[in-house]
Each structure stands twice: as C-alpha cells, then as structure tokens.
PDB file of C-alpha atoms and ligand atoms in Angstrom:
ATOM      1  CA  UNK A   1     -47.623 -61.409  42.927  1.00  0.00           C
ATOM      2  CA  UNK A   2     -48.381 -64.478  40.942  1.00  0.00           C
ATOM      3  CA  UNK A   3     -47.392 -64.715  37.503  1.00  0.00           C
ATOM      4  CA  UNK A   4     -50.685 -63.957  35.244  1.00  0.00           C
ATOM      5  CA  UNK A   5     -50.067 -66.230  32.502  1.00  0.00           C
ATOM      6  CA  UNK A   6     -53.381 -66.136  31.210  1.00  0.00           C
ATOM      7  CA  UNK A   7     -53.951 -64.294  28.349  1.00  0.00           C
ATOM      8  CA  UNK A   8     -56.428 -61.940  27.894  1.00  0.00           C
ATOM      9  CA  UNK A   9     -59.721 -62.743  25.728  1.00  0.00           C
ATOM     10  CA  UNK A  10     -62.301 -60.309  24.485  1.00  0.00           C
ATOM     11  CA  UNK A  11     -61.867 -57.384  26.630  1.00  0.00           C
ATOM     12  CA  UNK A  12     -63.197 -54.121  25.941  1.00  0.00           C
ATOM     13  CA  UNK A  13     -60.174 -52.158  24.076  1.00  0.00           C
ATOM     14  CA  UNK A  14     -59.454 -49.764  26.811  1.00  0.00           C
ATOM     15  CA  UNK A  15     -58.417 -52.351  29.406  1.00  0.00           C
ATOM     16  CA  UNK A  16     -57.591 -55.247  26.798  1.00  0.00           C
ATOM     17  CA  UNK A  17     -53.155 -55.551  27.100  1.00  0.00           C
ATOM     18  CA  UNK A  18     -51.444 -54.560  24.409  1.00  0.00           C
ATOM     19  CA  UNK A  19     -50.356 -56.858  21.478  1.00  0.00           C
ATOM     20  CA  UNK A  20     -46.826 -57.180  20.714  1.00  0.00           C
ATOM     21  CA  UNK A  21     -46.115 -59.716  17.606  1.00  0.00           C
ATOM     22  CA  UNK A  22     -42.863 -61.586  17.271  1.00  0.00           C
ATOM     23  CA  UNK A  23     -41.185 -63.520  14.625  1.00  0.00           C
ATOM     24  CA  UNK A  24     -41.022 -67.221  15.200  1.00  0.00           C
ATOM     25  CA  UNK A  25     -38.796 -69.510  13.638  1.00  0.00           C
ATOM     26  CA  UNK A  26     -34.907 -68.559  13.224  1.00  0.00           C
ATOM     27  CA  UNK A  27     -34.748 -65.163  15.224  1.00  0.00           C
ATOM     28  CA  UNK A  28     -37.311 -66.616  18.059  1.00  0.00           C
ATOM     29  CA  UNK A  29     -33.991 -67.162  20.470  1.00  0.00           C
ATOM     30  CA  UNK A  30     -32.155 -63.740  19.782  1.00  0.00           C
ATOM     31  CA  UNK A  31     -35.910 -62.283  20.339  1.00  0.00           C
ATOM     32  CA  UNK A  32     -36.277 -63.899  23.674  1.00  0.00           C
ATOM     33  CA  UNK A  33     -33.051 -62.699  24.881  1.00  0.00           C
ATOM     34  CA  UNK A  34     -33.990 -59.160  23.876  1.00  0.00           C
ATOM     35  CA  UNK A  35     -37.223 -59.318  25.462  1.00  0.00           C
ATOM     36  CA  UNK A  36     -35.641 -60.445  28.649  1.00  0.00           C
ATOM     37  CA  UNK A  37     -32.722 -57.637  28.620  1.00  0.00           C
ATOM     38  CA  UNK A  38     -35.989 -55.109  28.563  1.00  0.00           C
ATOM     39  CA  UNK A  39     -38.052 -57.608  31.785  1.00  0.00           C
ATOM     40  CA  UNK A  40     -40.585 -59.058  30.009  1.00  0.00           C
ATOM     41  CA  UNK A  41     -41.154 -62.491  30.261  1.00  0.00           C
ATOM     42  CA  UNK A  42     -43.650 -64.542  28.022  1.00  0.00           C
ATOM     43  CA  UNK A  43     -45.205 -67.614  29.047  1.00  0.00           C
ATOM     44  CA  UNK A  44     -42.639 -70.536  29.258  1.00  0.00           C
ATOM     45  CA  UNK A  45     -44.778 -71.894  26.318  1.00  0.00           C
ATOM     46  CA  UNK A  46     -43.616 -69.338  24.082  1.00  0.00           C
ATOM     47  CA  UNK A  47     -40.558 -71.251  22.634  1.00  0.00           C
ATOM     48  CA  UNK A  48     -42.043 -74.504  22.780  1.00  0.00           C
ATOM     49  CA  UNK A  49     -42.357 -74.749  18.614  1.00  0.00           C
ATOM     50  CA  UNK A  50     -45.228 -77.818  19.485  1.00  0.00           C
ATOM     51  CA  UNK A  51     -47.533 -75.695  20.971  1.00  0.00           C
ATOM     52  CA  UNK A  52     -50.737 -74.881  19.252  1.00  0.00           C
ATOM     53  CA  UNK A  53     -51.046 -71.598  21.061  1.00  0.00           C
ATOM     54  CA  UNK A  54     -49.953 -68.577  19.555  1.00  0.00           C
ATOM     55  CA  UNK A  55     -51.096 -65.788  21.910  1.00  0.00           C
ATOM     56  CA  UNK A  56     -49.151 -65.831  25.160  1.00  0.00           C
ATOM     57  CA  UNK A  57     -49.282 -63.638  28.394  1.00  0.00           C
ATOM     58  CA  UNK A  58     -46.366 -62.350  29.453  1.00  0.00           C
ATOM     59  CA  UNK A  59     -45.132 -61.160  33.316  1.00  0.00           C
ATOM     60  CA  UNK A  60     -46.563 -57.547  32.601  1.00  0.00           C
ATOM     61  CA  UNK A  61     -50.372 -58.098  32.591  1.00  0.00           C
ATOM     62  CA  UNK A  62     -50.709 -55.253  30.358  1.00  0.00           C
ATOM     63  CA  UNK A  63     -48.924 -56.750  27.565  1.00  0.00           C
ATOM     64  CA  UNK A  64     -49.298 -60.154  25.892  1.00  0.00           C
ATOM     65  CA  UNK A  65     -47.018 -61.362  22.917  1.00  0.00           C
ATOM     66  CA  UNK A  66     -48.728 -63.317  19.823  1.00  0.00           C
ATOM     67  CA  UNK A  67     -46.160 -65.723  17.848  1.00  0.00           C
ATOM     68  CA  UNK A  68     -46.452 -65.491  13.650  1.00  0.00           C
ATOM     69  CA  UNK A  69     -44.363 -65.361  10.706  1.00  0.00           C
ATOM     70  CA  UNK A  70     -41.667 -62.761  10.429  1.00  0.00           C
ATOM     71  CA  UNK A  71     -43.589 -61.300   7.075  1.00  0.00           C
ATOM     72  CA  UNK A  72     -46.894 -61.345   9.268  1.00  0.00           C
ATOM     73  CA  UNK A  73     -45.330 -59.466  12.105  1.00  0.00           C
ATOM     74  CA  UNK A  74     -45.406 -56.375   9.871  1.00  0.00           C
ATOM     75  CA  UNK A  75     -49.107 -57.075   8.462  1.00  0.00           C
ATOM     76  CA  UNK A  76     -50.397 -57.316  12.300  1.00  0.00           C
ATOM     77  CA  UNK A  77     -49.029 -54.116  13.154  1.00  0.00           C
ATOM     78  CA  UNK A  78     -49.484 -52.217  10.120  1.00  0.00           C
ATOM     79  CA  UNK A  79     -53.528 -53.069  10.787  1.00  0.00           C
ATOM     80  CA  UNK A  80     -53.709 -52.252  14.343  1.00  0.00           C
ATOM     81  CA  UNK A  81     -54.049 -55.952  15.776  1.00  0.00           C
ATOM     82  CA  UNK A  82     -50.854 -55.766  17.590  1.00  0.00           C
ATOM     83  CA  UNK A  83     -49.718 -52.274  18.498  1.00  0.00           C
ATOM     84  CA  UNK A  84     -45.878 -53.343  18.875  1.00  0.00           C
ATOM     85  CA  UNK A  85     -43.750 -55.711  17.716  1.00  0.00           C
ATOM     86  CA  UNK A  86     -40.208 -56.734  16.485  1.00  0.00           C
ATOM     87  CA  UNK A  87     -39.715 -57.165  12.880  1.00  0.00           C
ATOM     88  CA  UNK A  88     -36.283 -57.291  10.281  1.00  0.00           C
ATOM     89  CA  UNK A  89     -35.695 -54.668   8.227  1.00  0.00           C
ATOM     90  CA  UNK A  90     -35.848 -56.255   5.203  1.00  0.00           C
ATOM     91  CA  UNK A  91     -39.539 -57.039   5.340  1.00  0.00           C
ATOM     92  CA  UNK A  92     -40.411 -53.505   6.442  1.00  0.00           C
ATOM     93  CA  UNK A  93     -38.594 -52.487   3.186  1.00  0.00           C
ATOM     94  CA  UNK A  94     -41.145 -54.504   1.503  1.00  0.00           C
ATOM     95  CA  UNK A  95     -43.915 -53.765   2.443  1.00  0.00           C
ATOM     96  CA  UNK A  96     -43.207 -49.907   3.312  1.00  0.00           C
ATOM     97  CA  UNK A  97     -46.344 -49.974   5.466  1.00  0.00           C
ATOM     98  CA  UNK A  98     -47.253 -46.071   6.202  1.00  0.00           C
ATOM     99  CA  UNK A  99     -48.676 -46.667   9.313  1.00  0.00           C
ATOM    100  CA  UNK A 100     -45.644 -48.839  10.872  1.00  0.00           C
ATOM    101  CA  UNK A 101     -42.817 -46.376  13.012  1.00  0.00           C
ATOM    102  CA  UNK A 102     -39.820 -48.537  13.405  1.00  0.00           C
ATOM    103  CA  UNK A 103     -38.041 -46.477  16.607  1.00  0.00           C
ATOM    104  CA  UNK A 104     -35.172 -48.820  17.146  1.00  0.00           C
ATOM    105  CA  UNK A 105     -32.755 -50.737  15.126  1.00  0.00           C
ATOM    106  CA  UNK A 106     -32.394 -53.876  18.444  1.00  0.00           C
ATOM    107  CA  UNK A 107     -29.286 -54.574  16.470  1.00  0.00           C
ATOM    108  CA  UNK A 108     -30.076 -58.768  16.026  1.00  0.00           C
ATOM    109  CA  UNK A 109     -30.432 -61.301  13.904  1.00  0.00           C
ATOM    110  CA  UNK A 110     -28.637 -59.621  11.354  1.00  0.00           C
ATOM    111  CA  UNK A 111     -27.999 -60.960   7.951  1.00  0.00           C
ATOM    112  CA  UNK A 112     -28.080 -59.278   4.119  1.00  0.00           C
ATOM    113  CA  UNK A 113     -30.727 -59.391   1.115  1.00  0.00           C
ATOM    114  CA  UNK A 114     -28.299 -60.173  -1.879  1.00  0.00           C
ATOM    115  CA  UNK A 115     -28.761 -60.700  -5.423  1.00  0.00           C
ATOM    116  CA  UNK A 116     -27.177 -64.580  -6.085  1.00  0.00           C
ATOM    117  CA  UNK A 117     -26.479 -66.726  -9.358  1.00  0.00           C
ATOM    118  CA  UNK A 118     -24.747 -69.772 -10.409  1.00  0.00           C
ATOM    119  CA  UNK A 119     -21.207 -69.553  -9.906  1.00  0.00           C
ATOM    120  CA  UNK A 120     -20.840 -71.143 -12.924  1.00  0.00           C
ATOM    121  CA  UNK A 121     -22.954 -67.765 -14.980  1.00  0.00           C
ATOM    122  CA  UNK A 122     -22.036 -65.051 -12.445  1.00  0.00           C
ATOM    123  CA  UNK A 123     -19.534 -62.737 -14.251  1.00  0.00           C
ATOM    124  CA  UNK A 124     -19.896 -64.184 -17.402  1.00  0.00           C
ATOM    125  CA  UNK A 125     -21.985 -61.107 -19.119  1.00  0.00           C
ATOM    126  CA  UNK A 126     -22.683 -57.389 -18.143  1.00  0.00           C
ATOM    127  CA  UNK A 127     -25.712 -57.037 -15.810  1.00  0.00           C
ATOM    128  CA  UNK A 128     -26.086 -53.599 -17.212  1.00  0.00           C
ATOM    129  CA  UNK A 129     -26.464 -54.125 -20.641  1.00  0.00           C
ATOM    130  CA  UNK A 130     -29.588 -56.461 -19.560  1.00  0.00           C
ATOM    131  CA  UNK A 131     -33.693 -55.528 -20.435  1.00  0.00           C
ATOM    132  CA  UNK A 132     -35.012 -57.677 -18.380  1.00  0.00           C
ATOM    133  CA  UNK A 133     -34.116 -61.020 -16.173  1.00  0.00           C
ATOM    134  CA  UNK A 134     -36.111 -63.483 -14.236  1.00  0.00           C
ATOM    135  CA  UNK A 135     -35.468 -63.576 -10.346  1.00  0.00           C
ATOM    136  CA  UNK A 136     -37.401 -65.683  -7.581  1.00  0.00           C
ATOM    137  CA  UNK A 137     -37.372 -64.089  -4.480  1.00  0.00           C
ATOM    138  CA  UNK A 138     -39.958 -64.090  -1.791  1.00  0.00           C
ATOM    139  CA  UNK A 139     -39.199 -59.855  -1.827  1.00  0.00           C
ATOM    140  CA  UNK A 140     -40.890 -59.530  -5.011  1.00  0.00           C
ATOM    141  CA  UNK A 141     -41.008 -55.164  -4.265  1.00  0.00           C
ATOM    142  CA  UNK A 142     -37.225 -54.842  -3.444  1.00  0.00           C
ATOM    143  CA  UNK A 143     -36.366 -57.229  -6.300  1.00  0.00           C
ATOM    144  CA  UNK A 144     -38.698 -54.909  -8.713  1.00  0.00           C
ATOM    145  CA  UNK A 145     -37.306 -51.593  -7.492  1.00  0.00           C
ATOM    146  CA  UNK A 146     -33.240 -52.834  -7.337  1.00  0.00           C
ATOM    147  CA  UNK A 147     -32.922 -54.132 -10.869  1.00  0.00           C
ATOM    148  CA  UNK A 148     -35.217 -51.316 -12.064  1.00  0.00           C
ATOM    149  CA  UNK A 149     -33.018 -48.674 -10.458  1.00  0.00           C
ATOM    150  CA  UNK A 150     -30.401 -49.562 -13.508  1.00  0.00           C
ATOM    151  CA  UNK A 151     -33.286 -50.125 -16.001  1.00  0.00           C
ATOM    152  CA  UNK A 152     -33.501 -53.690 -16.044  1.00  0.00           C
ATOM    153  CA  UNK A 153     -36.882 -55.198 -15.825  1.00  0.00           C
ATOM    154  CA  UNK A 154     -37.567 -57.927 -13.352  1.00  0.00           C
ATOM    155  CA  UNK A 155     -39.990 -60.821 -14.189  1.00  0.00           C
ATOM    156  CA  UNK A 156     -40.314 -62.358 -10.622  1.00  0.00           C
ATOM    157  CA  UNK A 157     -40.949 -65.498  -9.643  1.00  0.00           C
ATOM    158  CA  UNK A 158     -42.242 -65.345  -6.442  1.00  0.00           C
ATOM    159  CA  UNK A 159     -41.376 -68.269  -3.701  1.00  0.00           C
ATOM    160  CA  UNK A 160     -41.872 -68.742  -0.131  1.00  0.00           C
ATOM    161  CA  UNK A 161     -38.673 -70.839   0.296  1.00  0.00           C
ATOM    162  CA  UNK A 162     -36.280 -73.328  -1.398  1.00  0.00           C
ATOM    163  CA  UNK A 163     -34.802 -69.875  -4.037  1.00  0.00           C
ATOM    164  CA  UNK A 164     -31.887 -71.672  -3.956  1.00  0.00           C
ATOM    165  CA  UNK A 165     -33.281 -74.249  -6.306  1.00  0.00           C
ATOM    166  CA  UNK A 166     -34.729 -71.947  -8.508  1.00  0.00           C
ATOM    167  CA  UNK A 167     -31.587 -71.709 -11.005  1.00  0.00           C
ATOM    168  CA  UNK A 168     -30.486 -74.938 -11.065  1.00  0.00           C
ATOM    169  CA  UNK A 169     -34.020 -75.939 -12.405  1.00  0.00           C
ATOM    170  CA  UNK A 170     -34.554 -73.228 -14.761  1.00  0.00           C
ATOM    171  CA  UNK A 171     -37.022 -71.232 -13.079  1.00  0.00           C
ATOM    172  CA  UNK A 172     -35.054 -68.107 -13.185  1.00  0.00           C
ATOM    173  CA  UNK A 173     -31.570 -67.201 -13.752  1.00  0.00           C
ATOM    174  CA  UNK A 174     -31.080 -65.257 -10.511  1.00  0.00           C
ATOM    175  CA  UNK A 175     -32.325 -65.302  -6.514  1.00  0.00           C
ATOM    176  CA  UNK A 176     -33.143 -62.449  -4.535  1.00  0.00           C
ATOM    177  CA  UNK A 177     -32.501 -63.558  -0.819  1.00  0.00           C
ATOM    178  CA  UNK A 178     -31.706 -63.000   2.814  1.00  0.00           C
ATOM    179  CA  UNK A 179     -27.766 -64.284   3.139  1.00  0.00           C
ATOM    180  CA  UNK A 180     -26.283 -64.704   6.307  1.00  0.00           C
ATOM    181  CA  UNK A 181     -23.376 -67.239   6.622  1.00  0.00           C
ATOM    182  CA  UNK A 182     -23.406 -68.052   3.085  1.00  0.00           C
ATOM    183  CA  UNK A 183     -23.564 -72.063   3.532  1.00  0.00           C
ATOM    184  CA  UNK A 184     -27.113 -72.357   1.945  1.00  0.00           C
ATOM    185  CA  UNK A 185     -25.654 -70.378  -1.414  1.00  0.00           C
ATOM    186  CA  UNK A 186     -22.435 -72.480  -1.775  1.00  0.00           C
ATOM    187  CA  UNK A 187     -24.688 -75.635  -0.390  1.00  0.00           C
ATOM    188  CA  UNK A 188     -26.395 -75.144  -3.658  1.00  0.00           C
ATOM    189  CA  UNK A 189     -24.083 -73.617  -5.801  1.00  0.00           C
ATOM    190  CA  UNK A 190     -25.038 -70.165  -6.055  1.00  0.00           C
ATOM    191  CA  UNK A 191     -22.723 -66.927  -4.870  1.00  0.00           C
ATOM    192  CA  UNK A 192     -23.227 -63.597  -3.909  1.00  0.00           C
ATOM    193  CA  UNK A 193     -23.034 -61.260  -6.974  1.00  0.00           C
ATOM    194  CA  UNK A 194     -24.859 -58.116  -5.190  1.00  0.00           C
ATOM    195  CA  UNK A 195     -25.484 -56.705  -1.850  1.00  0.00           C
ATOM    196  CA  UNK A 196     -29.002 -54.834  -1.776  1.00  0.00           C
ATOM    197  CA  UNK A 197     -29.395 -54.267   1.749  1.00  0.00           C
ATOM    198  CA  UNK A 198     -27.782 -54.579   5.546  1.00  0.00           C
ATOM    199  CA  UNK A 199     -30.616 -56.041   7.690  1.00  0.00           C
ATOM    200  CA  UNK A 200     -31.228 -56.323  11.489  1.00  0.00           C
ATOM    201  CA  UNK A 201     -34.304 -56.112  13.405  1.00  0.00           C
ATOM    202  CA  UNK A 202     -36.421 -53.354  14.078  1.00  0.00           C
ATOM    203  CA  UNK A 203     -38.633 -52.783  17.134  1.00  0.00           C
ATOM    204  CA  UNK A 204     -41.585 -51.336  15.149  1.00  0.00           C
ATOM    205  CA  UNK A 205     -45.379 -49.686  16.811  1.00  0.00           C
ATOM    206  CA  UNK A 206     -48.709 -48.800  15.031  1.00  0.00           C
ATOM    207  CA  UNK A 207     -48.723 -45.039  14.238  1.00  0.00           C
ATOM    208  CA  UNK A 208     -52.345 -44.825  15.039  1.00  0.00           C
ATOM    209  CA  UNK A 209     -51.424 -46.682  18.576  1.00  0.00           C
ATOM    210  CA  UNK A 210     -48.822 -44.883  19.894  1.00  0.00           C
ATOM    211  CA  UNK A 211     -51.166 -41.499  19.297  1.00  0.00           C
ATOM    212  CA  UNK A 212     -54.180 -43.349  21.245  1.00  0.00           C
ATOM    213  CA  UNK A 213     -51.996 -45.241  24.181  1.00  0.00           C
ATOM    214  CA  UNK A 214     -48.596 -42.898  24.360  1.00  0.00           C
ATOM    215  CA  UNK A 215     -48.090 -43.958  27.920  1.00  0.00           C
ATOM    216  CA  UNK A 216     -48.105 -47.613  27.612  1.00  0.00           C
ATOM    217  CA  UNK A 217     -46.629 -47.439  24.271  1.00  0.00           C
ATOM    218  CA  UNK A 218     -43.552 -44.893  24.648  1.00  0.00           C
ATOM    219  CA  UNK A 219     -42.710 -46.685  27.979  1.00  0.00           C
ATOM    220  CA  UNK A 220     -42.647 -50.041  26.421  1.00  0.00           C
ATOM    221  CA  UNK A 221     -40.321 -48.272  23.577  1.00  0.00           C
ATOM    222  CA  UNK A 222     -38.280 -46.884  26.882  1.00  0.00           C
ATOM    223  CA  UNK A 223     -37.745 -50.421  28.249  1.00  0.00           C
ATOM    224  CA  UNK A 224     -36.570 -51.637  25.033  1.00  0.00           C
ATOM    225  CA  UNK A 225     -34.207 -48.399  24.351  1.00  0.00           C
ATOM    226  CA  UNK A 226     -32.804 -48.910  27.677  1.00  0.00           C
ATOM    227  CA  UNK A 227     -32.109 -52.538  27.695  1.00  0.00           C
ATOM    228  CA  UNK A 228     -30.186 -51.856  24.290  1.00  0.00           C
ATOM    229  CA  UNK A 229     -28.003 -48.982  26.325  1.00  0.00           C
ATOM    230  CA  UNK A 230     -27.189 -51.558  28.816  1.00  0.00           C
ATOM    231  CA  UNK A 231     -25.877 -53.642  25.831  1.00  0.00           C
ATOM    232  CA  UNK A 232     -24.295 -51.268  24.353  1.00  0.00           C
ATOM    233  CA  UNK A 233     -22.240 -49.600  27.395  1.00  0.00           C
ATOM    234  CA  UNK A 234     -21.790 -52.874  29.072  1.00  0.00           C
TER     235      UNK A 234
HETATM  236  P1  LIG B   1     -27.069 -68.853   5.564  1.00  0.00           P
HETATM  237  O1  LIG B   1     -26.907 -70.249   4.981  1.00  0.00           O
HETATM  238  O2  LIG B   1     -26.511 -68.739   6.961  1.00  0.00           O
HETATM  239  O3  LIG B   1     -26.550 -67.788   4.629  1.00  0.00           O
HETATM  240  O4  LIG B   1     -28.638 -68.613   5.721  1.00  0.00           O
HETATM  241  C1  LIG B   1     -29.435 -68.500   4.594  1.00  0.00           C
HETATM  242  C2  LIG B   1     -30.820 -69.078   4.823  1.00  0.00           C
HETATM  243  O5  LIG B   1     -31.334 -68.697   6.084  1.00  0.00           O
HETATM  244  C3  LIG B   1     -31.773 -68.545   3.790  1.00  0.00           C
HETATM  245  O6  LIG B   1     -32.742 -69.531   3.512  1.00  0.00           O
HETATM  246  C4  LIG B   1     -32.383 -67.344   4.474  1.00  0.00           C
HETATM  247  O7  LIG B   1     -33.719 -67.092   4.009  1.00  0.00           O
HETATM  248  C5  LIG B   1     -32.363 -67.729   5.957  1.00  0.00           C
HETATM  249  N1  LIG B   1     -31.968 -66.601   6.824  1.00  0.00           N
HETATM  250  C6  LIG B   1     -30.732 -66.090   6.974  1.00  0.00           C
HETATM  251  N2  LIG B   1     -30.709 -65.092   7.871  1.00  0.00           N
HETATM  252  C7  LIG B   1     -31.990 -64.978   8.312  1.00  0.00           C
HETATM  253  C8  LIG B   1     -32.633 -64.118   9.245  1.00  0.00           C
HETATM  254  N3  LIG B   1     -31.987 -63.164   9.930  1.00  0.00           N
HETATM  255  N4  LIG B   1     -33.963 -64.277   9.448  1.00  0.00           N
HETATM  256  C9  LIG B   1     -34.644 -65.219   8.779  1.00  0.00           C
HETATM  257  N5  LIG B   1     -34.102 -66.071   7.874  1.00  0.00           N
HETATM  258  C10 LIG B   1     -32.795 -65.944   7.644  1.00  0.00           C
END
C-alpha cells in the first residue's frame, strides 16, 4: 500500500478523516513518540518547524493531524474542527471546555503551574493577610480562582510569554506559570513559592464526536490506551 500522504480537502463530512490537533513547539517530540507507540505516522513534514503546512496526513487515511498552539489544541476540539487531539492539563483547566472528554492522562511532557516571586520578596509578608495582588500569567482563570480560593483578589496581567520579566519591571509582584526544571525562574530570579497544579498531557475527543463517529473514535482512544499499557508493563 503506498503511503497516502495527501491530506484530505473539502470532503463531504461522512468520508472526510478525522482531525486530530497537536501541540507544536516544546512537547512536539514527546508527542511524536506517543503517536508512534499507538502506529500512526504523520507526514515526515510534521516536525519540520519551517514548513508552512499545518494539516498533515498521516499513514491511516482516515485520520490526518493539524499542527497549532498548545492553547489552540483545546479551542479546535472544544468546536468540533478536530474531533481528537492531545492537549496538557493545565490548559484544559483553563478553559474547562464542556464539550472536551479528556480519556487518558498519556503521562508526558509533564511539568507544574506554580505561583513564583522574587526571591528577594518571597517570604517576606503573609500571603493570607493580602486583598488583592497583581499576577501576570498567561492562565488568567486558574490564577483568578487559586488566589480567590483564600480571598485574595487577583488583578491579572495577562501575557503570552516572557512572565518572568514581569516582576523585575514592576508589572506585577507575582507570576503564575508552567515550571518544569526551574532554570527559567532562577535564570531570572524568581522561585517557586506555590504549587497549583501537577500537569501532563491529556489525550482529549469532542463530546459531540465521539456520540456521532464511536467506531473511529473509541478505536483511536483504544490504540492510544494500548500503546500506554505497553509502556507501562514494559
Ligand atoms: P523550565 O526552565 O524547565 O522550568 O521551563 C520553564 C519554561 O518552559 C516556561 O517558560 C514554561 O512556560 C515552559 N514550559 C515548561 N514546561 C512546559 C511544558 N510541558 N509545555 C510547554 N511549555 C513548558
């Protein structure tokens, strides 16, 4: 059989493949390695970062995989435009889409969302006895429910990237971010003064999808729970 790595435009839903949206960027490797443990194989132009493309066929020519942002890969599935797709936990705590079902915890790219300061100010007055406190953070709904969960109000400042310069120059007094080895926080001067959440990735499918297509769906979730058994027992 020769590889069909064409992808799929405009076909009528019921024969169109299925959609499954991955992160790119940091967890692109660990994703392709997961894919592979559950046999399917994107396009070879699928970790090229120079490519323009962002849809790519994949070795199963009922499923292609579209490359976006890891906060996007939630968004896309939420709506219906991808069906499946793998996505960390901490942006499906964000957004706390109803319609996403997140089956499996695939048990990568894990990392933390922690609260940070200035080593300098961390420790030096009670976070409790606080009204309110300005924190960037590019989780502006877990930052808003954490600090109001002890009855401090958060003013946030919301970023895409760079938090860890958001002390130093003023902006806010605190970060809310994803921490994993800890070198960008002591890079910059910043340490860890709360842990809000453990986070891996999630292999997550459209509610609405897996009612319409439970076949194609549920054996796509099978491939996946089975390549993490392998893992696991091996
Ligand atoms: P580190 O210096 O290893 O603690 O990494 C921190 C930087 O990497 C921060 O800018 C985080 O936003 C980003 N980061 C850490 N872990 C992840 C992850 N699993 N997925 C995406 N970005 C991450």
């Amino acid at each position: 059989m020769t590889a069909p790595y064409t992808a799929a435009a405009l076909e009528p839903e019921a024969t169109a493949p299925l959609i499954m949206a991955l992160p790119k960027g940091r967890i692109l490797e660990q994703c392709g390695a997961v894919l592979a443990r559950a046999g399917i194989v994107p396009s070879p132009d699928y970790v090229n970062e120079n490519t323009r493309h962002m849809r790519f066929a994949t070795n199963d020519p009922n499923l292609d995989v579209i490359r976006v942002r890891s906060f996007d890969v939630a968004t896309f599935v939420a709506f219906g435009a991808a069906q499946i797709g793998i996505c960390g936990s901490d942006v499906l705590q964000e957004f706390d889409y109803s319609e996403v079902y997140a089956p499996l915890d695939l048990r990568i790219a894990k990392c933390r969302v922690c609260v940070a300061e200035p080593a300098e100010t961390a420790g030096s007055d009670d976070p409790s006895r606080w009204s309110r406190v300005r924190v960037a953070s590019k989780y502006p709904n877990i930052a808003r429910r954490h600090f109001a969960s002890r009855g401090v109000q958060a003013d946030i400042v919301e970023l895409s990237g760079a938090m860890e310069l958001a002390p130093m120059l003023g902006l806010s007094r605190l970060i809310v971010d994803l921490v994993d080895t800890g070198s960008t926080l002591r890079a910059n001067g910043l340490v860890v003064t709360e842990t809000i959440a453990d986070v891996s990735s999630r292999l997550i499918v459209n509610r609405t999808a897996l009612k319409t297509q439970p076949e194609a769906i549920g054996a796509l979730i099978e491939q996946f729970r089975k390549a993490l058994e392998a893992d696991f027992c091996g």
